[in-house]
Amino acid sequence: MGGLEFLEKVDIFKGFSQDQLKTASKVGQEKEYQYGDKLFAEGEDADRIWLVTDGEVDLRFDLPGRSTSEQNTIFTISAEQTLGWSSFVPPFKYALSAYSATKVCKIVQINKEHLLDCFEKDPRMGLKFMTNVA
């Protein structure tokens, strides 16, 4: 899963100890997407965070009844950045849709429930995480 060296560089895990990084990464799932693939849609339940290990992801608003377009891109997420922090902020829905913006985009997904369990056992970890989100 990109290893602990990768996680140390990810914006949302800055300042975590090696033990905290190991704990957080235990259930990470690696996925690969091709250009134009949809990772998630606006309004879906936000139940995980997404770490970009390679490539880029466009966050877009989708217009009803129309195909997606790069012109609707609000922000582009690059390697070592995170998306899906809506998992930790009410109403726990993705605010935009996410699309692979490069030929190949590699992602690590970490389930929200796993992280919440980690934070319950180690409140300092939760505080660091939410401080990084803010």
Tab-separated table of C-alpha atoms in Angstrom:
chain	number	residue	atom	x	y	z
A	1	MET	CA	0.000	0.000	0.000
A	2	GLY	CA	2.601	2.562	-0.912
A	3	GLY	CA	4.351	1.867	2.399
A	4	LEU	CA	4.782	3.977	5.493
A	5	GLU	CA	7.172	6.329	3.688
A	6	PHE	CA	4.318	7.187	1.337
A	7	LEU	CA	1.823	7.707	4.185
A	8	GLU	CA	4.237	10.065	5.952
A	9	LYS	CA	4.030	12.348	2.910
A	10	VAL	CA	0.230	12.292	2.596
A	11	ASP	CA	-1.320	15.572	3.723
A	12	ILE	CA	-3.901	14.045	6.041
A	13	PHE	CA	-1.365	11.864	7.922
A	14	LYS	CA	1.285	14.538	8.595
A	15	GLY	CA	2.678	14.291	12.121
A	16	PHE	CA	1.561	10.685	12.721
A	17	SER	CA	3.950	8.322	14.508
A	18	GLN	CA	5.127	5.130	12.788
A	19	ASP	CA	2.770	3.078	14.978
A	20	GLN	CA	-0.190	5.312	14.111
A	21	LEU	CA	0.624	5.035	10.385
A	22	LYS	CA	0.822	1.226	10.647
A	23	THR	CA	-2.518	1.113	12.440
A	24	ALA	CA	-4.240	3.411	9.934
A	25	SER	CA	-2.908	1.523	6.917
A	26	LYS	CA	-3.890	-2.004	7.992
A	27	VAL	CA	-7.043	-2.151	5.879
A	28	GLY	CA	-6.041	0.051	2.964
A	29	GLN	CA	-7.141	-1.235	-0.442
A	30	GLU	CA	-5.182	-0.394	-3.551
A	31	LYS	CA	-7.170	0.373	-6.700
A	32	GLU	CA	-6.220	1.450	-10.185
A	33	TYR	CA	-8.342	3.604	-12.468
A	34	GLN	CA	-8.048	4.572	-16.129
A	35	TYR	CA	-8.571	8.033	-17.579
A	36	GLY	CA	-12.199	9.119	-17.221
A	37	ASP	CA	-13.215	6.419	-14.711
A	38	LYS	CA	-15.570	7.659	-11.999
A	39	LEU	CA	-14.322	6.983	-8.462
A	40	PHE	CA	-17.479	8.222	-6.754
A	41	ALA	CA	-20.475	10.436	-7.488
A	42	GLU	CA	-21.715	13.613	-5.870
A	43	GLY	CA	-24.301	12.787	-3.195
A	44	GLU	CA	-23.121	9.221	-2.539
A	45	ASP	CA	-22.479	8.152	1.041
A	46	ALA	CA	-18.930	9.116	1.976
A	47	ASP	CA	-17.597	5.999	3.665
A	48	ARG	CA	-13.841	6.119	2.949
A	49	ILE	CA	-10.934	8.393	2.271
A	50	TRP	CA	-8.973	8.142	-0.953
A	51	LEU	CA	-5.187	8.614	-1.077
A	52	VAL	CA	-3.702	9.347	-4.489
A	53	THR	CA	-0.475	7.361	-4.865
A	54	ASP	CA	0.087	8.073	-8.560
A	55	GLY	CA	-1.677	10.215	-11.133
A	56	GLU	CA	-4.405	12.809	-10.606
A	57	VAL	CA	-8.103	12.951	-9.772
A	58	ASP	CA	-10.468	15.701	-10.926
A	59	LEU	CA	-13.248	16.798	-8.579
A	60	ARG	CA	-16.208	17.946	-10.687
A	61	PHE	CA	-19.799	18.998	-10.422
A	62	ASP	CA	-22.002	16.945	-12.725
A	63	LEU	CA	-24.869	18.624	-14.528
A	64	PRO	CA	-28.104	16.592	-14.609
A	65	GLY	CA	-28.762	14.944	-17.952
A	66	ARG	CA	-25.326	15.779	-19.361
A	67	SER	CA	-22.088	13.875	-19.756
A	68	THR	CA	-19.242	14.865	-17.494
A	69	SER	CA	-16.694	17.304	-18.842
A	70	GLU	CA	-13.244	18.481	-17.819
A	71	GLN	CA	-14.742	21.978	-17.968
A	72	ASN	CA	-16.705	21.106	-14.826
A	73	THR	CA	-13.515	20.461	-12.844
A	74	ILE	CA	-13.361	22.447	-9.623
A	75	PHE	CA	-10.082	21.076	-8.301
A	76	THR	CA	-7.440	18.493	-9.216
A	77	ILE	CA	-5.956	16.205	-6.560
A	78	SER	CA	-2.376	15.009	-7.122
A	79	ALA	CA	-0.166	12.296	-5.645
A	80	GLU	CA	0.240	12.424	-1.851
A	81	GLN	CA	-3.068	14.259	-1.490
A	82	THR	CA	-6.358	13.021	-0.079
A	83	LEU	CA	-9.971	13.240	-1.079
A	84	GLY	CA	-13.108	12.057	0.650
A	85	TRP	CA	-12.745	13.983	3.898
A	86	SER	CA	-16.538	14.391	3.664
A	87	SER	CA	-16.560	10.989	5.400
A	88	PHE	CA	-15.852	12.829	8.638
A	89	VAL	CA	-18.090	15.878	8.205
A	90	PRO	CA	-21.917	15.862	8.274
A	91	PRO	CA	-23.939	15.083	6.201
A	92	PHE	CA	-21.312	12.416	5.284
A	93	LYS	CA	-21.967	12.679	1.525
A	94	TYR	CA	-19.486	13.379	-1.260
A	95	ALA	CA	-19.930	17.012	-2.317
A	96	LEU	CA	-18.506	16.514	-5.837
A	97	SER	CA	-17.868	13.654	-8.245
A	98	ALA	CA	-14.326	12.297	-8.700
A	99	TYR	CA	-12.801	11.151	-12.009
A	100	SER	CA	-9.396	9.775	-12.941
A	101	ALA	CA	-7.635	12.601	-14.769
A	102	THR	CA	-4.573	10.690	-15.966
A	103	LYS	CA	-3.988	7.623	-18.142
A	104	VAL	CA	-3.497	5.572	-14.971
A	105	CYS	CA	-4.430	6.725	-11.502
A	106	LYS	CA	-3.504	4.665	-8.446
A	107	ILE	CA	-5.472	5.083	-5.254
A	108	VAL	CA	-5.476	3.657	-1.746
A	109	GLN	CA	-8.877	3.597	-0.044
A	110	ILE	CA	-9.156	3.489	3.739
A	111	ASN	CA	-12.521	2.728	5.273
A	112	LYS	CA	-13.948	5.426	7.549
A	113	GLU	CA	-15.106	2.896	10.172
A	114	HIS	CA	-11.571	1.521	10.502
A	115	LEU	CA	-10.214	5.009	11.090
A	116	LEU	CA	-12.949	5.816	13.618
A	117	ASP	CA	-12.008	2.642	15.534
A	118	CYS	CA	-8.373	3.773	15.487
A	119	PHE	CA	-9.362	7.207	16.791
A	120	GLU	CA	-11.433	5.708	19.601
A	121	LYS	CA	-8.404	3.689	20.748
A	122	ASP	CA	-5.973	6.585	20.227
A	123	PRO	CA	-7.719	9.970	20.606
A	124	ARG	CA	-4.467	11.846	19.839
A	125	MET	CA	-4.456	10.160	16.443
A	126	GLY	CA	-8.000	11.400	15.832
A	127	LEU	CA	-7.048	14.900	16.911
A	128	LYS	CA	-4.071	14.984	14.509
A	129	PHE	CA	-6.228	13.647	11.693
A	130	MET	CA	-9.030	16.186	12.194
A	131	THR	CA	-6.504	19.006	12.615
A	132	ASN	CA	-5.017	18.018	9.244
A	133	VAL	CA	-8.508	17.907	7.714
A	134	ALA	CA	-9.216	21.414	9.003
